[in-house]
Coordinates of C-alpha atoms in Angstrom, one line a residue:
Chain A
X2 CA 33.5 -69.7 47.7
X3 CA 32.9 -70.5 44.2
X4 CA 33.8 -69.8 40.6
X5 CA 30.5 -68.5 39.3
X6 CA 31.0 -68.2 35.4
X7 CA 28.0 -65.6 34.2
X8 CA 27.0 -66.1 31.1
X9 CA 25.5 -63.0 29.7
X10 CA 23.6 -61.9 26.7
X11 CA 25.0 -58.5 25.4
X12 CA 23.1 -56.3 22.9
X13 CA 22.6 -52.5 22.5
X14 CA 20.2 -51.8 20.3
X15 CA 21.8 -48.2 19.6
X16 CA 25.1 -49.8 18.1
X17 CA 24.5 -53.5 17.5
X18 CA 22.7 -55.5 14.7
X19 CA 23.3 -59.0 16.1
X20 CA 23.9 -60.1 20.0
X21 CA 26.9 -61.4 21.7
X22 CA 27.6 -63.3 24.9
X23 CA 30.1 -62.3 27.5
X24 CA 31.4 -64.6 30.4
X25 CA 32.6 -63.1 33.2
X26 CA 33.6 -65.0 36.3
X27 CA 33.2 -64.2 39.4
X28 CA 34.4 -65.5 43.0
X29 CA 31.1 -65.7 45.4
X30 CA 29.3 -68.2 47.2
X31 CA 26.8 -70.3 45.4
X32 CA 24.1 -68.8 47.6
X33 CA 24.5 -65.2 46.1
X34 CA 21.6 -64.3 44.4
X35 CA 21.8 -63.8 40.6
X36 CA 21.3 -60.2 40.9
X37 CA 24.3 -59.7 43.7
X38 CA 26.4 -61.5 41.3
X39 CA 25.5 -59.2 38.4
X40 CA 26.1 -56.2 40.9
X41 CA 29.3 -57.5 41.5
X42 CA 30.5 -58.0 38.0
X43 CA 28.9 -54.8 37.1
X44 CA 30.9 -53.1 40.0
X45 CA 33.9 -54.8 39.6
X46 CA 34.7 -56.3 36.0
X47 CA 32.5 -54.6 33.3
X48 CA 30.8 -51.3 34.2
X49 CA 28.7 -51.6 31.0
X50 CA 26.8 -54.6 31.9
X51 CA 22.7 -53.3 31.9
X52 CA 19.8 -54.9 33.9
X53 CA 16.8 -53.2 35.8
X54 CA 16.7 -53.7 39.3
X55 CA 15.2 -51.6 42.4
X56 CA 14.2 -53.2 45.6
X57 CA 16.6 -56.4 45.6
X58 CA 13.7 -58.1 47.6
X59 CA 11.2 -59.4 45.2
X60 CA 8.7 -56.3 45.7
X61 CA 9.5 -54.2 42.8
X62 CA 9.4 -56.5 39.9
X63 CA 12.3 -54.7 37.8
X64 CA 14.8 -57.6 37.6
X65 CA 12.9 -60.5 35.8
X66 CA 15.2 -62.3 33.5
X67 CA 15.7 -65.6 31.7
X68 CA 18.0 -67.3 34.2
X69 CA 19.3 -70.9 32.9
X70 CA 16.3 -70.8 30.4
X71 CA 13.4 -70.3 33.0
X72 CA 12.4 -66.1 33.6
X73 CA 12.6 -65.6 37.0
X74 CA 13.4 -62.7 39.4
X75 CA 17.1 -62.3 39.5
X76 CA 16.8 -61.0 43.5
X77 CA 14.9 -64.3 44.2
X78 CA 17.4 -66.7 42.3
X79 CA 20.6 -68.1 43.6
X80 CA 23.3 -68.7 41.4
X81 CA 23.9 -72.4 42.5
X82 CA 19.9 -73.2 41.6
X83 CA 20.4 -72.2 37.9
X84 CA 24.2 -73.4 37.7
X85 CA 25.1 -75.8 34.6
X86 CA 27.4 -78.6 35.4
X87 CA 30.2 -76.6 34.1
X88 CA 29.5 -73.8 36.6
X89 CA 28.3 -71.2 34.4
X90 CA 24.8 -69.3 34.7
X91 CA 23.0 -68.4 31.6
X92 CA 21.6 -65.0 31.9
X93 CA 19.4 -63.6 29.1
X94 CA 16.6 -60.9 28.5
X95 CA 13.1 -61.9 29.1
X96 CA 11.8 -63.9 26.1
X97 CA 8.7 -62.3 24.3
X98 CA 9.8 -58.8 24.5
X99 CA 12.3 -56.9 22.0
X100 CA 15.8 -56.4 23.9
X101 CA 17.0 -52.8 24.8
X102 CA 20.3 -53.3 26.2
X103 CA 21.7 -56.3 27.6
X104 CA 19.0 -57.6 30.0
X105 CA 16.9 -54.7 29.5
X106 CA 13.8 -55.2 27.4
X107 CA 11.2 -52.9 25.8
X108 CA 8.1 -53.4 28.2
X109 CA 5.5 -51.4 26.3
X110 CA 3.7 -54.3 24.9
X111 CA 3.2 -55.3 28.3
X112 CA 1.8 -52.1 29.9
X113 CA -0.3 -51.6 27.0
X114 CA -2.2 -54.5 27.8
X115 CA -2.6 -53.4 31.2
X116 CA -3.7 -49.9 30.2
X117 CA -6.6 -51.4 27.7
X118 CA -8.1 -52.9 31.0
X119 CA -8.7 -49.4 32.4
X120 CA -7.4 -50.9 35.8
X121 CA -8.8 -48.8 38.1
X122 CA -12.2 -49.0 39.9
X123 CA -15.3 -47.7 38.0
X124 CA -18.2 -47.8 40.6
X125 CA -21.4 -47.0 39.5
X126 CA -22.1 -43.5 41.3
X127 CA -19.2 -41.1 41.6
X128 CA -17.5 -40.7 45.0
X129 CA -18.9 -37.6 45.6
X130 CA -22.7 -39.0 45.4
X131 CA -21.4 -41.9 47.7
X132 CA -22.3 -41.0 51.6
X133 CA -19.6 -43.4 53.2
X134 CA -16.6 -45.3 52.4
X135 CA -17.2 -48.1 49.7
X136 CA -17.0 -51.2 52.1
X137 CA -15.8 -54.7 51.3
X138 CA -16.6 -57.8 53.4
X139 CA -13.4 -59.9 54.5
X140 CA -14.9 -62.5 52.4
X141 CA -15.3 -60.6 49.0
X142 CA -11.7 -59.2 49.7
X143 CA -10.2 -62.3 50.2
X144 CA -10.8 -63.4 46.7
X145 CA -8.9 -60.3 45.7
X146 CA -5.7 -60.3 47.6
X147 CA -3.8 -62.8 45.7
X148 CA -4.0 -60.9 42.6
X149 CA -3.3 -57.6 44.3
X150 CA 0.0 -59.0 45.3
X151 CA 1.1 -59.0 41.4
X152 CA 4.2 -56.9 41.0
X153 CA 3.9 -56.7 37.2
X154 CA 7.3 -58.3 36.8
X155 CA 6.1 -60.1 33.4
X156 CA 7.4 -63.4 34.5
X157 CA 4.3 -65.0 33.5
X158 CA 3.8 -62.8 30.2
X159 CA 7.4 -63.6 29.0
X160 CA 6.9 -67.3 29.4
X161 CA 3.6 -67.4 27.9
X162 CA 3.5 -69.7 24.8
X163 CA 0.7 -68.0 23.2
X164 CA 2.1 -64.7 23.4
X165 CA 5.2 -65.8 21.7
X166 CA 3.5 -66.7 18.6
X167 CA 0.6 -64.2 18.8
X168 CA 1.4 -60.8 20.6
X169 CA -2.4 -59.9 20.3
X170 CA -3.1 -62.2 23.0
X171 CA -3.8 -60.3 26.3
X172 CA -1.3 -62.6 28.7
X173 CA -1.6 -63.9 31.8
X174 CA -1.1 -60.8 33.8
X175 CA -3.6 -58.8 32.3
X176 CA -6.3 -61.1 32.5
X177 CA -5.5 -61.9 36.2
X178 CA -5.7 -58.1 36.8
X179 CA -9.2 -58.2 34.9
X180 CA -10.2 -60.6 37.4
X181 CA -9.2 -58.1 40.2
X182 CA -11.9 -55.5 39.0
X183 CA -14.3 -58.1 37.7
X184 CA -14.6 -59.8 41.3
X185 CA -14.6 -56.4 43.2
X186 CA -18.0 -55.8 44.3
X187 CA -17.4 -52.2 44.4
X188 CA -16.8 -51.9 40.4
X189 CA -19.8 -51.3 38.2
X190 CA -18.4 -52.5 35.2
X191 CA -18.2 -56.5 35.3
X192 CA -20.0 -57.1 32.1
X193 CA -18.0 -54.6 30.0
X194 CA -14.8 -55.8 31.5
X195 CA -15.5 -59.3 30.7
X196 CA -16.3 -58.5 27.3
X197 CA -13.3 -56.3 26.7
X198 CA -11.0 -59.2 27.9
X199 CA -13.0 -61.7 25.7
X200 CA -12.0 -59.6 22.9
X201 CA -8.3 -59.5 23.9
X202 CA -8.2 -63.3 23.4
X203 CA -9.6 -64.7 26.9
X204 CA -10.2 -67.8 25.4
X205 CA -6.8 -68.0 23.6
X206 CA -5.0 -69.3 27.0
X207 CA -3.6 -72.4 26.0
X208 CA -3.8 -74.0 29.9
X209 CA 0.0 -74.5 29.9
X210 CA 0.1 -73.2 33.6
X211 CA 3.6 -71.9 32.4
X212 CA 2.4 -68.8 34.3
X213 CA 2.4 -71.3 37.4
X214 CA 5.9 -70.2 37.8
X215 CA 4.6 -66.8 39.3
X216 CA 7.4 -65.3 41.7
X217 CA 4.6 -63.8 43.8
X218 CA 2.0 -67.0 43.7
X219 CA -0.5 -64.6 42.0
X220 CA -1.0 -68.3 39.9
X221 CA -2.7 -66.1 36.9
X222 CA -3.5 -69.5 35.3
X223 CA -6.3 -70.0 38.1
X224 CA -7.6 -66.3 37.6
X225 CA -7.9 -67.1 34.0
X226 CA -10.2 -69.8 34.7
X227 CA -12.5 -67.8 36.8
X228 CA -12.5 -65.1 34.5
X229 CA -13.7 -67.5 31.8
X230 CA -16.4 -69.0 33.9
X231 CA -17.6 -65.4 34.9
X232 CA -18.2 -65.1 31.2
X233 CA -20.1 -67.9 31.1
X234 CA -22.0 -67.2 34.2
X235 CA -22.8 -63.4 33.1
X236 CA -23.2 -65.0 29.4
X237 CA -20.8 -62.7 27.8
X238 CA -20.1 -63.4 24.1
X239 CA -21.4 -66.8 24.1
X240 CA -21.7 -67.5 20.5
X241 CA -17.6 -67.0 20.1
X242 CA -15.7 -70.3 19.9
X243 CA -14.1 -70.3 23.3
X244 CA -17.6 -70.6 25.4
X245 CA -19.1 -73.0 22.9
X246 CA -16.1 -75.2 23.4
X247 CA -16.1 -75.3 27.3
X248 CA -20.0 -76.0 27.3
X249 CA -20.1 -78.6 24.6
X250 CA -17.4 -80.6 26.4
X251 CA -19.2 -80.4 29.2
X252 CA -22.5 -81.5 27.6
X253 CA -20.4 -84.6 25.8
X254 CA -19.2 -85.6 29.3
X255 CA -22.5 -85.5 30.8
X256 CA -24.3 -87.5 28.1
X257 CA -21.6 -90.0 27.6
X258 CA -19.1 -89.8 30.7
X259 CA -16.3 -89.1 27.8
X260 CA -15.2 -86.1 26.3
X261 CA -16.6 -86.8 22.7
X262 CA -13.9 -85.8 20.1
X263 CA -16.2 -85.6 17.1
X264 CA -19.1 -83.7 18.8
X265 CA -16.6 -81.1 20.6
X266 CA -15.5 -80.2 16.8
X267 CA -18.8 -80.2 15.5
X268 CA -20.1 -78.2 18.4
X269 CA -17.1 -76.0 18.8
X270 CA -16.8 -74.7 15.2
X271 CA -20.7 -74.9 14.5
X272 CA -22.4 -78.0 12.9
X273 CA -23.9 -75.2 10.2
X274 CA -20.6 -73.2 9.8
X275 CA -19.6 -74.7 6.4
X276 CA -16.6 -72.5 6.0
X277 CA -15.0 -73.1 9.6
X278 CA -15.8 -77.4 9.3
X279 CA -14.1 -77.0 5.9
X280 CA -10.8 -75.3 7.6
X281 CA -10.4 -78.3 10.0
X282 CA -11.6 -80.9 7.2
X283 CA -8.0 -81.2 5.8
X284 CA -6.9 -82.6 8.8
X285 CA -9.9 -84.8 9.4
X286 CA -9.2 -86.3 5.9
X287 CA -5.3 -87.0 6.9
X288 CA -6.7 -88.6 9.9
X289 CA -9.4 -90.6 8.0
X290 CA -6.9 -92.2 5.6
X291 CA -4.5 -93.3 8.6
X292 CA -8.0 -95.2 10.2
X293 CA -7.4 -92.5 13.0
X294 CA -10.7 -90.6 13.1
X295 CA -12.7 -90.4 16.3
X296 CA -15.7 -92.6 16.3
X297 CA -19.1 -90.3 15.5
X298 CA -21.1 -91.5 18.2
X299 CA -19.7 -92.7 21.6
X300 CA -21.9 -95.3 23.8
X301 CA -22.2 -93.7 27.6
X302 CA -19.6 -95.7 29.8
X303 CA -21.5 -97.8 32.5
X304 CA -23.4 -96.2 35.3
X305 CA -23.9 -92.9 33.3
X306 CA -26.6 -92.1 35.7
X307 CA -24.1 -91.3 38.3
X308 CA -22.2 -88.9 36.2
X309 CA -25.5 -87.3 35.1
X310 CA -26.3 -87.0 38.9
X311 CA -23.1 -85.2 39.7
X312 CA -23.7 -82.5 37.1
X313 CA -27.1 -81.8 38.3
X314 CA -26.3 -81.8 42.0
X315 CA -23.8 -79.1 41.3
X316 CA -26.1 -77.3 38.8
X317 CA -23.0 -77.5 36.3
X318 CA -24.0 -75.7 32.8
X319 CA -24.0 -77.5 29.5
X320 CA -24.6 -76.5 26.3
Chain B
X15 CA -27.6 -98.9 43.6
X16 CA -23.6 -99.5 44.3
X17 CA -20.8 -97.7 42.5
X18 CA -18.6 -100.6 42.6
X19 CA -18.4 -102.8 39.3
X20 CA -20.6 -105.5 39.8
X21 CA -19.1 -109.4 40.0
X22 CA -20.3 -110.3 36.4
X23 CA -18.7 -106.5 35.5
X24 CA -15.5 -107.2 37.1
X25 CA -15.3 -110.7 35.5
X26 CA -16.1 -109.1 32.4
X27 CA -13.4 -106.6 32.7
X28 CA -11.0 -108.9 33.8
X29 CA -12.0 -111.3 30.8
X30 CA -11.9 -108.2 28.3
X31 CA -9.3 -106.1 29.5
X32 CA -6.8 -107.8 31.4
X33 CA -4.7 -111.1 31.8
X34 CA -5.4 -112.3 34.9
X35 CA -2.5 -114.4 35.2
X36 CA -0.3 -111.3 36.1
X37 CA 1.2 -110.7 39.4
X38 CA 1.0 -107.0 40.1
X39 CA -2.5 -105.2 39.5
X40 CA -3.1 -101.7 38.9
X41 CA -6.2 -99.6 38.3
X42 CA -5.7 -98.1 34.8
X43 CA -7.3 -95.1 33.5
X44 CA -6.6 -94.5 29.6
X45 CA -8.3 -91.5 29.3
X46 CA -10.6 -90.5 26.4
X47 CA -8.2 -89.7 23.4
X48 CA -6.5 -93.4 23.8
X49 CA -9.9 -94.8 23.4
X50 CA -10.9 -92.4 20.7
X51 CA -8.7 -91.1 18.1
X52 CA -5.2 -92.6 19.2
X53 CA -6.3 -96.4 20.0
X54 CA -2.9 -97.1 19.5
X55 CA -1.8 -95.7 22.6
X56 CA -3.9 -97.7 24.5
X57 CA -3.3 -100.9 22.5
X58 CA 0.8 -100.3 23.0
X59 CA 0.0 -99.9 26.4
X60 CA -1.5 -102.9 26.8
X61 CA 1.1 -104.9 24.8
X62 CA 3.9 -103.4 26.8
X63 CA 1.8 -104.2 30.1
X64 CA 2.2 -107.7 29.1
X65 CA 5.9 -107.9 28.3
X66 CA 6.4 -106.3 31.8
X67 CA 3.9 -108.8 33.5
X68 CA 1.7 -106.7 35.1
X69 CA -2.1 -106.6 35.0
X70 CA -3.6 -103.2 33.9
X71 CA -7.6 -103.2 35.1
X72 CA -9.3 -100.8 33.5
X73 CA -11.7 -98.4 35.2
X74 CA -14.3 -99.1 32.4
X75 CA -17.4 -97.0 34.5
X76 CA -15.0 -93.7 35.0
X77 CA -15.7 -90.5 33.3
X78 CA -13.3 -88.0 31.7
X79 CA -10.9 -86.4 34.1
X80 CA -12.1 -82.7 33.1
X81 CA -9.5 -82.2 30.6
X82 CA -8.8 -78.9 31.9
X83 CA -11.8 -77.4 30.0
X84 CA -14.6 -78.4 32.3
X85 CA -13.2 -76.0 35.4
X86 CA -14.1 -73.3 32.6
X87 CA -17.8 -74.0 33.2
X88 CA -18.2 -75.1 37.0
X89 CA -15.6 -74.9 39.8
X90 CA -16.6 -78.4 41.4
X91 CA -17.9 -80.8 38.8
X92 CA -14.6 -82.2 37.5
X93 CA -13.2 -82.6 40.9
X94 CA -16.5 -84.7 42.0
X95 CA -16.4 -86.8 38.7
X96 CA -12.7 -87.5 39.4
X97 CA -13.9 -88.4 43.2
X98 CA -16.2 -90.8 41.6
X99 CA -13.4 -92.4 39.7
X100 CA -11.4 -92.7 42.8
X101 CA -14.2 -94.4 44.6
X102 CA -14.5 -97.3 42.0
X103 CA -10.7 -97.5 41.8
X104 CA -10.9 -98.1 45.8
X105 CA -14.1 -100.5 45.9
X106 CA -12.0 -102.9 43.5
X107 CA -9.0 -102.6 45.7
X108 CA -6.6 -100.8 43.3
X109 CA -5.5 -97.6 45.0
X110 CA -2.6 -97.3 42.8
X111 CA -4.0 -95.6 39.4
X112 CA -1.9 -95.6 36.1
X113 CA -2.8 -93.1 33.5
X114 CA -1.1 -92.4 30.2
X115 CA -2.1 -89.1 29.3
X116 CA -0.4 -86.0 30.9
X117 CA -3.7 -83.7 31.0
X118 CA -5.5 -86.7 32.8
X119 CA -2.5 -87.2 35.1
X120 CA -2.3 -83.4 36.2
X121 CA -6.1 -82.7 36.4
X122 CA -6.9 -86.3 38.3
X123 CA -4.0 -85.0 40.9
X124 CA -5.3 -81.6 41.0
X125 CA -8.5 -83.0 42.0
X126 CA -7.2 -85.5 44.3
X127 CA -5.1 -82.6 46.1
X128 CA -8.0 -80.6 46.5
X129 CA -10.2 -83.4 48.2
X130 CA -7.5 -84.3 50.6
X131 CA -6.6 -80.7 51.7
X132 CA -10.0 -79.6 52.4
X133 CA -12.6 -81.6 54.5
X134 CA -15.3 -79.2 53.2
X135 CA -14.6 -80.5 49.5
X136 CA -14.3 -84.3 50.4
X137 CA -17.6 -83.8 52.3
X138 CA -19.0 -82.1 49.4
X139 CA -18.1 -84.9 46.8
X140 CA -19.1 -87.8 49.1
X141 CA -22.5 -86.0 49.7
X142 CA -23.2 -86.5 45.9
X143 CA -21.5 -89.8 45.4
X144 CA -23.5 -91.2 48.5
X145 CA -26.7 -90.4 46.2
X146 CA -25.8 -93.7 44.2
X147 CA -24.1 -95.2 47.2
X148 CA -20.3 -94.4 46.7
X149 CA -17.5 -93.1 48.6
X150 CA -13.9 -91.5 48.0
X151 CA -11.8 -92.5 51.3
X152 CA -9.1 -90.5 49.8
X153 CA -6.6 -93.4 49.5
X154 CA -5.9 -93.6 45.4
X155 CA -2.8 -92.2 44.0
X156 CA -2.5 -91.3 40.5
X157 CA 0.7 -91.6 38.5
X158 CA 1.8 -91.7 35.0
X159 CA 3.3 -94.5 33.1
X160 CA 6.5 -92.9 32.9
X161 CA 6.9 -92.2 36.8
X162 CA 5.7 -95.5 37.3
X163 CA 8.4 -97.1 34.9
X164 CA 11.2 -95.3 36.7
X165 CA 9.9 -95.5 40.4
X166 CA 8.6 -99.6 39.9
X167 CA 10.6 -100.9 37.5
X168 CA 13.6 -98.7 37.6
X169 CA 16.0 -97.5 34.9
X170 CA 18.5 -99.9 35.5
X171 CA 16.1 -103.1 34.9
X172 CA 14.1 -101.3 32.1
X173 CA 17.9 -101.0 30.4
X174 CA 18.6 -104.8 31.3
X175 CA 15.1 -105.8 29.4
X176 CA 15.9 -104.0 26.5
X177 CA 16.3 -106.5 23.3
X178 CA 16.4 -104.1 20.4
X179 CA 18.3 -101.0 21.4
X180 CA 17.5 -97.6 19.6
X181 CA 20.8 -97.7 18.0
X182 CA 21.2 -94.2 18.9
X183 CA 18.3 -92.6 17.5
X184 CA 18.0 -88.9 18.3
X185 CA 14.9 -88.4 20.1
X186 CA 13.4 -85.3 21.4
X187 CA 11.4 -85.7 24.8
X188 CA 8.1 -83.4 24.8
X189 CA 6.5 -83.7 28.1
X190 CA 3.1 -82.0 27.9
X191 CA 2.2 -79.5 30.2
X192 CA 0.0 -81.1 32.6
X193 CA 2.7 -83.8 33.7
X194 CA 4.8 -81.2 35.1
X195 CA 2.7 -77.9 35.7
X196 CA 1.7 -76.8 38.4
X197 CA 4.5 -78.2 40.2
X198 CA 2.4 -78.2 43.6
X199 CA 0.2 -80.5 41.8
X200 CA 2.6 -82.8 39.8
X201 CA 6.0 -82.4 41.6
X202 CA 7.3 -85.8 41.0
X203 CA 10.3 -84.1 39.2
X204 CA 11.5 -80.3 38.6
X205 CA 8.8 -78.8 36.3
X206 CA 11.6 -76.3 35.0
X207 CA 14.4 -78.9 34.1
X208 CA 12.6 -82.2 34.1
X209 CA 14.8 -85.2 32.9
X210 CA 12.4 -88.6 33.3
X211 CA 12.0 -89.0 29.6
X212 CA 15.6 -87.8 28.6
X213 CA 16.4 -91.2 31.2
X214 CA 14.0 -93.1 29.5
X215 CA 15.3 -92.5 25.9
X216 CA 18.8 -93.4 27.2
X217 CA 18.1 -96.2 28.8
X218 CA 16.4 -97.8 25.7
X219 CA 19.4 -96.8 23.6
X220 CA 18.3 -93.7 22.1
X221 CA 20.2 -90.3 22.2
X222 CA 17.9 -87.5 24.1
X223 CA 17.8 -84.1 22.3
X224 CA 17.9 -81.2 24.6
X225 CA 15.8 -78.0 23.2
X226 CA 14.1 -75.3 24.9
X227 CA 10.7 -76.6 23.6
X228 CA 10.4 -79.9 25.5
X229 CA 8.8 -78.3 28.3
X230 CA 6.6 -75.8 26.4
X231 CA 3.0 -76.2 25.1
X232 CA 1.6 -78.0 22.2
X233 CA -0.8 -75.8 21.2
X234 CA -3.6 -78.6 21.8
X235 CA -6.3 -76.2 24.0
X236 CA -6.4 -73.7 21.1
X237 CA -7.0 -75.7 18.1
X238 CA -10.4 -74.9 17.9
X239 CA -10.3 -71.4 19.2
X240 CA -7.4 -70.4 16.5
X241 CA -6.1 -72.8 14.4
X242 CA -3.3 -71.0 13.2
X243 CA -1.8 -70.0 16.3
X244 CA -2.0 -73.6 17.5
X245 CA -0.2 -74.5 14.5
X246 CA 2.5 -71.8 15.0
X247 CA 3.2 -73.4 18.6
X248 CA 3.6 -76.7 17.3
X249 CA 5.9 -75.4 14.6
X250 CA 8.1 -73.3 17.0
X251 CA 8.6 -76.4 19.3
X252 CA 9.5 -78.9 16.3
X253 CA 11.6 -76.2 14.6
X254 CA 13.9 -76.4 18.0
X255 CA 13.8 -79.9 17.9
X256 CA 14.8 -80.5 14.7
X257 CA 17.6 -77.9 14.5
X258 CA 19.2 -79.7 17.8
X259 CA 19.4 -82.7 15.6
X260 CA 16.3 -84.5 16.5
X261 CA 15.1 -87.5 14.3
X262 CA 11.9 -88.3 16.4
X263 CA 10.0 -87.1 19.2
X264 CA 8.3 -89.1 22.2
X265 CA 5.7 -87.6 24.4
X266 CA 3.9 -89.2 27.4
X267 CA 0.6 -87.1 26.3
X268 CA -1.8 -88.3 23.3
X269 CA -3.4 -84.5 23.3
X270 CA 0.6 -83.5 22.3
X271 CA 0.6 -86.3 20.0
X272 CA -2.4 -85.4 18.1
X273 CA -1.1 -81.4 17.9
X274 CA 2.5 -82.3 17.1
X275 CA 1.9 -85.4 14.5
X276 CA -1.4 -83.4 13.2
X277 CA 0.2 -79.8 12.8
X278 CA 3.5 -79.8 11.6
X279 CA 2.4 -79.8 7.9
X280 CA 0.3 -76.5 8.5
X281 CA 3.1 -75.2 10.5
X282 CA 5.7 -75.6 7.6
X283 CA 4.9 -72.0 6.1
X284 CA 5.9 -70.1 9.1
X285 CA 8.5 -72.7 10.7
X286 CA 10.0 -74.6 7.6
X287 CA 9.4 -78.3 7.2
X288 CA 10.2 -80.6 10.2
X289 CA 8.1 -83.8 9.7
X290 CA 9.1 -85.2 13.1
X291 CA 7.6 -88.4 13.9
X292 CA 6.0 -88.5 17.2
X293 CA 5.9 -91.6 19.4
X294 CA 3.6 -92.4 22.5
X295 CA 5.8 -93.3 25.2
X296 CA 4.5 -96.9 25.5
X297 CA 5.2 -97.4 21.5
X298 CA 9.0 -96.9 21.9
X299 CA 9.5 -98.8 25.4
X300 CA 7.3 -101.5 24.1
X301 CA 9.6 -101.8 20.7
X302 CA 12.8 -101.8 22.3
X303 CA 11.4 -104.7 24.9
X304 CA 10.8 -106.8 21.8
X305 CA 6.9 -106.3 20.8
X306 CA 6.6 -106.4 17.1
X307 CA 6.7 -103.1 15.6
X308 CA 3.7 -103.9 13.6
X309 CA 1.6 -104.3 16.4
X310 CA 2.2 -100.6 17.4
X311 CA -0.3 -98.9 15.4
X312 CA 2.9 -97.0 14.2
X313 CA 1.3 -96.7 10.5
X314 CA -1.7 -94.6 12.3
X315 CA 0.6 -91.7 12.6
X316 CA 0.2 -88.9 10.0
X317 CA 3.7 -88.5 10.1
X318 CA 4.8 -92.2 9.4
X319 CA 7.9 -93.4 12.0
X320 CA 8.9 -96.2 10.3
X321 CA 11.3 -94.2 7.9
X322 CA 13.3 -93.2 10.4
X323 CA 13.2 -96.5 12.1
X324 CA 14.4 -97.9 8.8
X325 CA 17.1 -95.5 8.4
X326 CA 18.3 -96.1 11.9
X327 CA 18.0 -100.2 11.4
X328 CA 15.4 -100.5 13.7
X329 CA 12.9 -102.2 11.4
X330 CA 13.3 -103.5 7.8

């Protein structure tokens, strides 16, 4: 047994203007899950502590909260693993959400992002017109299984740094769920779905892999890349900056072996997009003054033919 | 046609890039940014290597690691490009490859993992490399200079080599996503609670500043997509660092450096002025080990770090 100091964020939107913290000490083994420790504290110490929970076994996705500064499922995280040197376990509501009461948050923005996806199968023909069940080969299904494991706990959404500064961004879970329908052979709305998620800022993903902390190993980070690739393969909204950027990066690597910074900036913003180029000009000018501008042209690295052979062998698209 | 460097190229390499009298040799993959807009990173790394008595043999014919962006266009191309880089390192007898960029580290390691875990992928890569006589045997390890400093030099030795301690300079670590995440690819330390940079800061005589932004994203990859969002990600992180007492930032990633150094001014409207100078990891280590400050390219930073160094009596 150990003294575990639960350091809990307390706030009630109905009565409080600012939050405070309560420290509740419980005598439990360090292997106790944070959820069990919270249940114990609620039952034995303070019945007003509020948090969501249901299944207690990482299936329902209700008990996600910030534990020791990182969003995790309380039912899947031991107190010992999140304990600070003084024996305290810091518990907060998920970031990127408005707190409602203690560890309970308003989930609406997260559900809204799902709703926009029309998260149900939309085949080309009506079920009544379809003579048999809609069959999927094991290989086609394999692609969808990981994403189907998503329990919508919002861990990824709460850790997403882009959501934290731009709530319009769809967020990792919704993009992964879009992938689930985009790659479903039974669905008839592939292009429309890619266009929809592109409009919800697919290309604003910052490649930070914070969503690799997914407790169910859905790994939205990889699915986001898959959806971007689908957008390029199906040539959806190709004049937007995201696809232009990806393709001009590929082009400069094929041409020079290097990611040529100057050409990538021009190619992404648009060589004739004077207004766009003027917007990046002040930073460019500051860098120029410090002698920090990347070279305008790069000499190809030695044996550049080998690099071009690789691109050609894989039929990798370039702009 | 062989993928290995020709003997004369190798001689040229050794002549231009390295000091061949050094005892330990490593493959060196500087990455694109250290060769383009952050040359001060490349130069200070070479000066640090000199100081530590190691030979860094630059893989001059290597390609870009893919920078996380190449995956958006094709599933395989970044992996095979990296396999080519490994084949070059192996042919030179340099299985131990050092990087100085978080993004290079993460993506080269990811490619390496994919190749080693799947015979099919390795065969695919070698079938293409075979067209120009190259072969990846899968023996290369990729490590960031930060990990190498701690693993091979050691914090105690590093501390004993310090001739110009940082006089308690309050330095905020900024890791850069791709050196810690995904944990399955990097895994050198905990992605959620890393402390290698803090350990190095303390070994150099500085004080490490703790703040929630240290493992967050610098926004580099969305700069060209939505500049104000990228700037805001910088501002948010630098605000946290500044509020926790930081006087400067250190990063093992030149992409983070470009974002944090370049965009604090643009983020001021939303997050207030922060003006934290952002050191490249080898700059600060080299300084503490006695490399003259004027050789480290500090005046190339948009936020000049020399003011804070003067205030701590580190330079005149």
